[in-house]
Short mmCIF file of C-alpha atoms and ligand atoms in Angstrom, two decimals:
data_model
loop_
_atom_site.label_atom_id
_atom_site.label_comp_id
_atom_site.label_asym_id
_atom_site.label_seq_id
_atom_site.Cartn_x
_atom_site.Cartn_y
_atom_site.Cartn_z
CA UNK A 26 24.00 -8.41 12.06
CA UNK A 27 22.13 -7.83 8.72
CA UNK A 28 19.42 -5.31 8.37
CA UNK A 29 16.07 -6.59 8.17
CA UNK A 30 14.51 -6.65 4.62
CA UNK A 31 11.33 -4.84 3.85
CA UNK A 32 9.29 -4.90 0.85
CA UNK A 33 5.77 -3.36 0.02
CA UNK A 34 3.95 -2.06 -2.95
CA UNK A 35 1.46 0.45 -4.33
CA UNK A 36 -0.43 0.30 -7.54
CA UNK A 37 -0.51 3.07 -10.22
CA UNK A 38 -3.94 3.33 -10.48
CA UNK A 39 -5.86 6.69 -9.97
CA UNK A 40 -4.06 8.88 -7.48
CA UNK A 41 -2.44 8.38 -4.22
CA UNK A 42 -4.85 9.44 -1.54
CA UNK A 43 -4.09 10.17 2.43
CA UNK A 44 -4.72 6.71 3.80
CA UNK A 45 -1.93 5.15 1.16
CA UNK A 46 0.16 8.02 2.65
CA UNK A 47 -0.69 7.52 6.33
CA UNK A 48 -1.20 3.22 6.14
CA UNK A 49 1.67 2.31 4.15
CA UNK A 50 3.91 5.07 2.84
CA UNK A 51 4.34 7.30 6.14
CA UNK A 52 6.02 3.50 7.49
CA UNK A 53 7.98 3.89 4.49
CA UNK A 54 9.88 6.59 5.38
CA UNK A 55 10.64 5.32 8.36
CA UNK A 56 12.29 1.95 6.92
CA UNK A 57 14.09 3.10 4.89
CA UNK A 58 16.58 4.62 7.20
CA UNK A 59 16.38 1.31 9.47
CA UNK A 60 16.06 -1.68 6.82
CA UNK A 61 16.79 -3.19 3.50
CA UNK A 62 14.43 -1.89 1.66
CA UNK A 63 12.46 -2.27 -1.46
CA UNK A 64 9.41 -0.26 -2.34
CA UNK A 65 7.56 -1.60 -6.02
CA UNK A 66 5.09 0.39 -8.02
CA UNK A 67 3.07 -2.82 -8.90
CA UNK A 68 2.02 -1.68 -12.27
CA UNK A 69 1.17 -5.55 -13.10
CA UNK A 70 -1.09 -5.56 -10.27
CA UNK A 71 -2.66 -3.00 -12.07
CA UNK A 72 -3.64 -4.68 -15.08
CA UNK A 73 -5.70 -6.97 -13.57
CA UNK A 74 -8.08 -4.59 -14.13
CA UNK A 75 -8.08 -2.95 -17.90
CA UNK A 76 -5.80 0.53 -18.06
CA UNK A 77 -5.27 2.35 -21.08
CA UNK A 78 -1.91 2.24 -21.46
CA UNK A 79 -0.95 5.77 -21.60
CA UNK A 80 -2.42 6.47 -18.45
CA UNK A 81 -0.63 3.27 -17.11
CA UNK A 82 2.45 4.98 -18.06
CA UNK A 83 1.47 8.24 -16.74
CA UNK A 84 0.51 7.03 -13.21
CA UNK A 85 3.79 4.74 -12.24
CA UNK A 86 5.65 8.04 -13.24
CA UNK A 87 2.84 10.16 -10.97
CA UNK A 88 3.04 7.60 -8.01
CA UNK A 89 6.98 7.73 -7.97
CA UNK A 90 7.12 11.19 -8.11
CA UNK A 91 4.54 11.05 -5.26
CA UNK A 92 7.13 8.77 -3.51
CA UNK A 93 10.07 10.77 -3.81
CA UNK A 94 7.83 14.12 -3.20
CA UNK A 95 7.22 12.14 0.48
CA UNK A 96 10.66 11.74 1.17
CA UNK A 97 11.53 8.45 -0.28
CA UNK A 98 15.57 8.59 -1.31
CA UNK A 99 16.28 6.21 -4.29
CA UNK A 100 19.85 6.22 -2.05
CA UNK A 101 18.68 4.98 0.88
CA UNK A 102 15.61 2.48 -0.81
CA UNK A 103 15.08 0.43 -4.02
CA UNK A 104 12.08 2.10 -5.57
CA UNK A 105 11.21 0.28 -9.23
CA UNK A 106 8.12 -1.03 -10.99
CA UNK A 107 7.09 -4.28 -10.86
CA UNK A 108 6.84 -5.16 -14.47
CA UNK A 109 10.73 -3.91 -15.41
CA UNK A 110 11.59 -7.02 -13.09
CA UNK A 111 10.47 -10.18 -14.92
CA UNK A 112 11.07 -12.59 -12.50
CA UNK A 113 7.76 -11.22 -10.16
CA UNK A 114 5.81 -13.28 -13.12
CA UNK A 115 8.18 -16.51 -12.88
CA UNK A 116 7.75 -16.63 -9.18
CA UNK A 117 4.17 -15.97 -9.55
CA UNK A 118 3.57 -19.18 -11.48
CA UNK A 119 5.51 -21.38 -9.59
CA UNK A 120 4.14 -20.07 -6.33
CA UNK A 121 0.46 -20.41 -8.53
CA UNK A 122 1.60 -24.12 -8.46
CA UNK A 123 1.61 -24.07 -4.56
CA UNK A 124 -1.32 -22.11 -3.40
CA UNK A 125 -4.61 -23.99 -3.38
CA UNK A 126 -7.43 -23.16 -5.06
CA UNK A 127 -9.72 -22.91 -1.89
CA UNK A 128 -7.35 -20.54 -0.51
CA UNK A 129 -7.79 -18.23 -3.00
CA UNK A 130 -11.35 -18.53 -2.69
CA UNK A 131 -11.38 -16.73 0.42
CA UNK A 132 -9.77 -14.01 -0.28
CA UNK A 133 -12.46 -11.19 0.90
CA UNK A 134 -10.84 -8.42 -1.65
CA UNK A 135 -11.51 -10.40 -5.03
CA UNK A 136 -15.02 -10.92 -3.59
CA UNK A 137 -15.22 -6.80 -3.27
CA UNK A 138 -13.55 -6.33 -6.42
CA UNK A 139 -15.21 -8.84 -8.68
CA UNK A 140 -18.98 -8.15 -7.40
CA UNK A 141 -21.89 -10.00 -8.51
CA UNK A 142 -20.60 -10.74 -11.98
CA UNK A 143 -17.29 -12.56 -10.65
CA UNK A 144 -17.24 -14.77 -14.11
CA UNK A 145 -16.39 -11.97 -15.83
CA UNK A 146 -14.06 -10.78 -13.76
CA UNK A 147 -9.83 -11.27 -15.21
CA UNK A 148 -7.83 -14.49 -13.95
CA UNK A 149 -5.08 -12.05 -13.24
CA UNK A 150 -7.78 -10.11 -10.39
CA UNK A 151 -8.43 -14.17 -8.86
CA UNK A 152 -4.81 -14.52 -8.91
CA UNK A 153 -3.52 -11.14 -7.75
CA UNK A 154 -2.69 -12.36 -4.19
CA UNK A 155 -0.11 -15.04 -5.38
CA UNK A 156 1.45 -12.05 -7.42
CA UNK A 157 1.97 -10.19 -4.13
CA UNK A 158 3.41 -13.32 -2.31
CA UNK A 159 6.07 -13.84 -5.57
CA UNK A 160 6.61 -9.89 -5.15
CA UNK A 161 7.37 -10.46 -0.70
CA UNK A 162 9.22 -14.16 -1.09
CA UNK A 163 11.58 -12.63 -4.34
CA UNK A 164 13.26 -10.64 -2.15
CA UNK A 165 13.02 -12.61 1.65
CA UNK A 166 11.13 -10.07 3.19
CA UNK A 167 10.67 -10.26 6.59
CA UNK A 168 8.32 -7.05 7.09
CA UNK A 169 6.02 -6.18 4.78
CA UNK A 170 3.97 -2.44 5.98
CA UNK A 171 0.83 -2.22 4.63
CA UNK A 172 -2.57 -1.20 5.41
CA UNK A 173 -4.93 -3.38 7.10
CA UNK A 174 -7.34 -4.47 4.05
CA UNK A 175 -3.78 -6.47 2.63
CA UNK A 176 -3.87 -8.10 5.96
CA UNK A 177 -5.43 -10.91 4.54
CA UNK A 178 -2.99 -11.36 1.64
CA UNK A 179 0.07 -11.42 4.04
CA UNK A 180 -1.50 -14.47 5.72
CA UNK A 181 -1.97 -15.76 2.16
CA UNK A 182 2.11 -15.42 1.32
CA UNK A 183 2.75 -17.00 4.62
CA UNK A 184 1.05 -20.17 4.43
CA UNK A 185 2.31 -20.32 0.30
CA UNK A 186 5.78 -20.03 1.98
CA UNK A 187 5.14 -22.61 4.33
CA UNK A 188 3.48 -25.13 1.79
CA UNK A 189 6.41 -24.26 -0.32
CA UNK A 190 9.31 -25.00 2.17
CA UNK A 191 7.09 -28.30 3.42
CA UNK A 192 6.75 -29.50 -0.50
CA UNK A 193 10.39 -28.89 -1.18
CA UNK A 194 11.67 -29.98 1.87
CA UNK A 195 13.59 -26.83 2.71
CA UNK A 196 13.30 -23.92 4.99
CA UNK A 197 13.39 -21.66 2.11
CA UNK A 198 11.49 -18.67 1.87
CA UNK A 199 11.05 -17.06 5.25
CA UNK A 200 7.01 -16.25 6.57
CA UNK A 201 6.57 -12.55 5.75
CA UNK A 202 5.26 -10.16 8.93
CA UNK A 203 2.59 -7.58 7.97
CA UNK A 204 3.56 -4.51 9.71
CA UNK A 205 0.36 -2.27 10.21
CA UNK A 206 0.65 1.29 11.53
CA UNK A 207 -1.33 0.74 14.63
CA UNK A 208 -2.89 4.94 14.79
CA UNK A 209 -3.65 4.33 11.18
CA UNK A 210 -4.89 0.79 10.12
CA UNK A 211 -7.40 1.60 7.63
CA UNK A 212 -8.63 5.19 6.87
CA UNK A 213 -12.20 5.54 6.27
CA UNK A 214 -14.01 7.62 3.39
CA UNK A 215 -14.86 10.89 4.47
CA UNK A 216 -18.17 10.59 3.01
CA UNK A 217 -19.18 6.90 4.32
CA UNK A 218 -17.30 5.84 7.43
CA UNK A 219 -18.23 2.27 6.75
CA UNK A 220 -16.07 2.21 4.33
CA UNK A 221 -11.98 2.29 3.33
CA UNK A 222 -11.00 5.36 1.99
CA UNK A 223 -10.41 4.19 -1.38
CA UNK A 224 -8.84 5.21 -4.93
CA UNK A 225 -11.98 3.42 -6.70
CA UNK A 226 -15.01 5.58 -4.97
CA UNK A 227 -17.08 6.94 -7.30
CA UNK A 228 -17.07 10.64 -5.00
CA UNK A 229 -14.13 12.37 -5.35
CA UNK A 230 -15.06 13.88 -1.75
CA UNK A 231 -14.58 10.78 -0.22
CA UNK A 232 -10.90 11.48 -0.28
CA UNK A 233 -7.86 13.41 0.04
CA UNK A 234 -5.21 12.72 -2.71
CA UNK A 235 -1.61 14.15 -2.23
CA UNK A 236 -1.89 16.39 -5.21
CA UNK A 237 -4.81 18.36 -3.89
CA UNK A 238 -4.93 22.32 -3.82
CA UNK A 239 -5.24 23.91 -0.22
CA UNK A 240 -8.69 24.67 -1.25
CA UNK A 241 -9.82 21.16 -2.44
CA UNK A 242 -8.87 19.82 1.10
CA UNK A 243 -10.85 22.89 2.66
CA UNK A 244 -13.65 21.69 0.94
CA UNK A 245 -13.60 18.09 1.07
CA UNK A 246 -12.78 18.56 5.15
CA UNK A 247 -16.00 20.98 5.05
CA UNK A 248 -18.38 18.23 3.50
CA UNK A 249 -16.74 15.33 5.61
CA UNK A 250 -19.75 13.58 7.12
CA UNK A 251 -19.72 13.91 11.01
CA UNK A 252 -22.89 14.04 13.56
CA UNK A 253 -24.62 17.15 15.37
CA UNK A 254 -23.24 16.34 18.96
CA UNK A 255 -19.99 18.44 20.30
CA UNK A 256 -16.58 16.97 20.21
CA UNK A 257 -16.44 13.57 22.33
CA UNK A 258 -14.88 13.65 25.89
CA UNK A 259 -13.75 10.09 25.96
CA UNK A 260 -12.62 7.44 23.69
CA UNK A 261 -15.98 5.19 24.95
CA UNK A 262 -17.95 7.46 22.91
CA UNK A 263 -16.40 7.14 19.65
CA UNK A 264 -17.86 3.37 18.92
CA UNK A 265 -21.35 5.13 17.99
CA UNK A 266 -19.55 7.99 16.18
CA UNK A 267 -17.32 6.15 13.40
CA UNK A 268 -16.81 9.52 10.84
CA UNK A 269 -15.78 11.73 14.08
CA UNK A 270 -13.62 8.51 14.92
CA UNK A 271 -12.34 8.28 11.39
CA UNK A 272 -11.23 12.70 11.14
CA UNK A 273 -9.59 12.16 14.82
CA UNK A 274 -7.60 9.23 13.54
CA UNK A 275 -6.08 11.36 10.48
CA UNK A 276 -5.33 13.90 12.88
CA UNK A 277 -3.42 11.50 15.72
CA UNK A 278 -2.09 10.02 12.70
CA UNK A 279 -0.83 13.25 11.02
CA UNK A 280 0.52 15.11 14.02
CA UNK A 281 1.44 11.61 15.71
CA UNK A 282 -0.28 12.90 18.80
CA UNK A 283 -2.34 9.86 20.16
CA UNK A 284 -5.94 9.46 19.95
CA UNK A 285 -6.54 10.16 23.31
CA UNK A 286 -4.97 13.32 23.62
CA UNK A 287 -6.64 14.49 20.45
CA UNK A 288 -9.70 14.02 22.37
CA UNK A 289 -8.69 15.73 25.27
CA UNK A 290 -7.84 18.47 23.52
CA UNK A 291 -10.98 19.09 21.73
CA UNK A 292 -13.09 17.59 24.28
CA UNK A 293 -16.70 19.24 24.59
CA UNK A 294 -15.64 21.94 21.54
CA UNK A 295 -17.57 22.71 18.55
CA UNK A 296 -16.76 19.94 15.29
CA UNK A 297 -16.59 23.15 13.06
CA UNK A 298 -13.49 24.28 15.18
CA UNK A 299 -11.85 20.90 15.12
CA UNK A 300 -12.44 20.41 11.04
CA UNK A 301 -10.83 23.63 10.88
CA UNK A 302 -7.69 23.05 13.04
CA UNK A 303 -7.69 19.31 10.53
CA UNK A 304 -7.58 21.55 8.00
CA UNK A 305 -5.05 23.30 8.52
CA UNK A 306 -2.79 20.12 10.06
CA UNK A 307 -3.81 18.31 6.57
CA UNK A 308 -2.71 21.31 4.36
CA UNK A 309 0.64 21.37 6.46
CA UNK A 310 1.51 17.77 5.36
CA UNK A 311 -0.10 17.94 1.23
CA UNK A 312 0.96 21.31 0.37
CA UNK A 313 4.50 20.41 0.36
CA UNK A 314 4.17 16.98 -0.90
CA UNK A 315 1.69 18.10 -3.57
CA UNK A 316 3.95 21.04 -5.18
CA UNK A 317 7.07 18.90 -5.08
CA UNK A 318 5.52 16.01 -6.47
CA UNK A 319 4.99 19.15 -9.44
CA UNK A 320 7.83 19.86 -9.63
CA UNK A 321 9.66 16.69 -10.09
CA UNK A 322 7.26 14.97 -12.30
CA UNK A 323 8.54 17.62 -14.93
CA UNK A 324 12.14 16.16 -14.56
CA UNK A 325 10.88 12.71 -17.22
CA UNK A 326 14.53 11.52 -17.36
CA UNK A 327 15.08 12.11 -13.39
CA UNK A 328 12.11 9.91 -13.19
CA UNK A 329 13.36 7.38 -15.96
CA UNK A 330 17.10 7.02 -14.60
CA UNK A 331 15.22 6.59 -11.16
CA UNK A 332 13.15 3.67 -12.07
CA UNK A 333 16.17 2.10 -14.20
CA UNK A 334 18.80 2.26 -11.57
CA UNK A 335 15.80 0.56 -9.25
CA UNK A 336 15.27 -2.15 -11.50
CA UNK A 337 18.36 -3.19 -12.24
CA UNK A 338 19.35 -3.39 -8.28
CA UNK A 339 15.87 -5.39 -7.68
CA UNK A 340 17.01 -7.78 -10.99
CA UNK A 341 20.21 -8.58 -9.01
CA UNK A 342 18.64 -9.59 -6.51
CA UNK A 343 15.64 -11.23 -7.68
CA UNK A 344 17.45 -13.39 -10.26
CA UNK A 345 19.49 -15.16 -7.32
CA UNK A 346 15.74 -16.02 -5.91
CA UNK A 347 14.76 -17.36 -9.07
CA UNK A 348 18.05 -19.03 -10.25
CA UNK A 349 17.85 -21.25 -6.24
CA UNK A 350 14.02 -21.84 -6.52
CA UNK A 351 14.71 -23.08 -10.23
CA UNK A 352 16.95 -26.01 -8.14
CA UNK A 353 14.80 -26.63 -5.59
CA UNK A 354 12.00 -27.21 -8.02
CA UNK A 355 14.39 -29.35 -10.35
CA UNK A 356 14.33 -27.16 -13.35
CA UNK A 357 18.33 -26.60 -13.33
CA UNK A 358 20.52 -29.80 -14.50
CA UNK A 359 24.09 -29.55 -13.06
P1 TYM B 7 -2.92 -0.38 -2.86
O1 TYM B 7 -2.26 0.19 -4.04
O2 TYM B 7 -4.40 -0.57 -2.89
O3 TYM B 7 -2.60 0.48 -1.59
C1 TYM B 7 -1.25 0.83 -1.27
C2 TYM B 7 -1.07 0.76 0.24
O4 TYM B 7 -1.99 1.66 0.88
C3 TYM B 7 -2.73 0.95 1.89
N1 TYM B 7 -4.07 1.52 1.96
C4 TYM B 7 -4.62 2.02 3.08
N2 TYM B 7 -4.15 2.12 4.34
C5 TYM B 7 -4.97 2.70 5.26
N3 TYM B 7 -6.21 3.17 4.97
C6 TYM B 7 -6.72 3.09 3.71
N4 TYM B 7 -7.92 3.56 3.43
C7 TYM B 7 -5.91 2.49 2.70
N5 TYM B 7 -6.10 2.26 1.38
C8 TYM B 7 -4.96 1.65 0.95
C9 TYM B 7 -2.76 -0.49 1.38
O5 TYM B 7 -3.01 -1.39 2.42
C10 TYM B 7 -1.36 -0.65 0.81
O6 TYM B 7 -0.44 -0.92 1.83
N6 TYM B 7 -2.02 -5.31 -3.15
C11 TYM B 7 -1.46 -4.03 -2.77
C12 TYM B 7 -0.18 -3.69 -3.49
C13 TYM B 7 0.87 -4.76 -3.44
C14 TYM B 7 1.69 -5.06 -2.32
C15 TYM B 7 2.56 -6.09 -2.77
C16 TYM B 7 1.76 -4.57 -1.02
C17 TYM B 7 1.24 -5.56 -4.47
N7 TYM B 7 2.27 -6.38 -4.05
C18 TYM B 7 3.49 -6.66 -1.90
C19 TYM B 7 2.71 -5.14 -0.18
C20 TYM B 7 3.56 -6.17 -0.61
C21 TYM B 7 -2.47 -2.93 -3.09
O7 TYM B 7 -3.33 -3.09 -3.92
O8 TYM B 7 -2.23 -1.75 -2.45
#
């Protein structure tokens, strides 16, 4: 029996922080060593909201060595950016031809993104979510792990699929399935708990990124928002408590201990002496990540043969896709 096919993606845009790691990229790991897989650094994603293209450059090379610093093997995956495979913009526009406008205006994360002044935000931001469906269908997905806030999207490539397949008259593409890491869903800022934690926040605090020191974390762990009350003895209490809910995820997540024997074993203890034991569990999984991710991002032409080799697999691949849809659609006389 063929191995499932998984694809998901990660933009290059300001640095990789802990709920990337723990929504999207910790499932990574694990697919790659059960599935087809095919992990993009969506650097036309990106663009949908100006980067100077230096820095562009700078973070695909900073998120793959982030990738490869987590464990990622180019031997056992297809890692590659989006834009060194052309045919994620063919797909796009023919899939742009299927989805329907009102669908699009739905789509809860272009409302966050684009704010009051949504005239002036970019086509490409509006149309970003038929982008990702052209990046899941190219390559017949059938899971796609993500973090909960793409939830919505997923639905989005699934019902382009179907209208596809229904306007065409074949079972073509097959309906994606989101795979969310259920102990991790959506991390929340360590500053707001309302919110995701996010590469975008203006407070650097509000996050943990891969590459930080031992000390940053100490600090940003330190200044996490919590309450006054002692540790919580059940899971019941936790509803009214959402940043002690949010630092008892990350540690469940991190030591894959489940939430309610994290709470067990802090129940009724001090939050200082839990924020130091997170500490310590958070350090454990950065350090190494964050001094290999050094290391290799000084190798340029490891990084650059990486990417190629990635690219031209995903090419191979894609260009079938593109080469049947082109029939389908009636572009191809033969
Ligand atoms: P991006 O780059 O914003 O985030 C990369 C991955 O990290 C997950 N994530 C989180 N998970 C848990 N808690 C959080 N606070 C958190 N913040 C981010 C995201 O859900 C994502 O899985 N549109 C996508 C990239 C994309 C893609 C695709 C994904 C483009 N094409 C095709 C899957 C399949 C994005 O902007 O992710």
């Amino acid at each position: 029996m063929s191995k499932d096919i998984v694809f998901s993606g990660v933009q290059p845009t300001g640095e990789i922080h802990l709920g990337n790691y723990l929504g999207a990229i910790k499932q990574f790991l694990n697919f790659q060593n059960e599935c087809d897989s095919i992990f993009c650094i969506v650097d036309q994603h990106a663009i949908t909201i100006f980067q100077d293209p230096n820095e562009l450059k700078e973070n695909v090379l900073s998120v793959l060595a982030i990738f490869l610093a987590s464990g990622l093997d180019p031997k056992k995956c297809i890692i590659f950016n989006q834009a060194s495979v052309r045919e994620h913009s063919v797909l796009s526009w023919y899939l742009s031809c299927t989805a329907r406008v009102g669908w699009l205006n739905r789509m809860t994360q272009f409302k966050d993104k684009a704010g009051k002044n949504r005239d002036n935000a970019s086509l490409g931001l509006y149309a970003y979510p038929v982008l990702m469906a052209a990046d899941i269908l190219l390559y017949h997905a059938d899971k796609v792990p993500v973090g909960d806030d793409q939830k919505q999207h997923l639905e989005l490539t699934r019902d382009i699929a179907h209208k596809f397949n229904a306007d065409y008259r074949h079972e073509y593409f097959k309906l994606p399935d989101p795979i969310i890491n259920k102990d991790a869903p959506r991390i929340m800022s360590l500053r707001d708990a309302n919110n995701k934690m996010s590469k975008s926040d203006v407070s650097k605090y509000s996050r943990i990124l891969l590459t930080d020191s031992n000390d940053e974390i100490s600090t940003k762990i330190s200044k996490a928002k919590s309450d006054s009350l002692k540790m919580p003895s059940s899971s019941d209490e936790l509803s009214d408590r959402p940043e002690i809910n949010n630092l008892i995820t990350i540690y469940s997540s991190i030591s894959n201990i489940d939430k309610d024997s994290v709470i067990n074993l802090f129940s009724g203890k001090e939050i200082s002496f839990f924020k130091s034991e997170l500490k310590d569990l958070v350090i454990s999984l950065v350090e190494p990540i964050a001094s290999s991710t050094n290391e290799i991002k000084s190798d340029i032409s490891y990084l650059k043969t990486t990417l190629e080799d990635g690219a031209m697999r995903a090419t191979e691949r894609a260009r079938k896709t593109i080469d049947e849809v082109n029939k389908l659609i009636g572009f191809s006389i033969d």
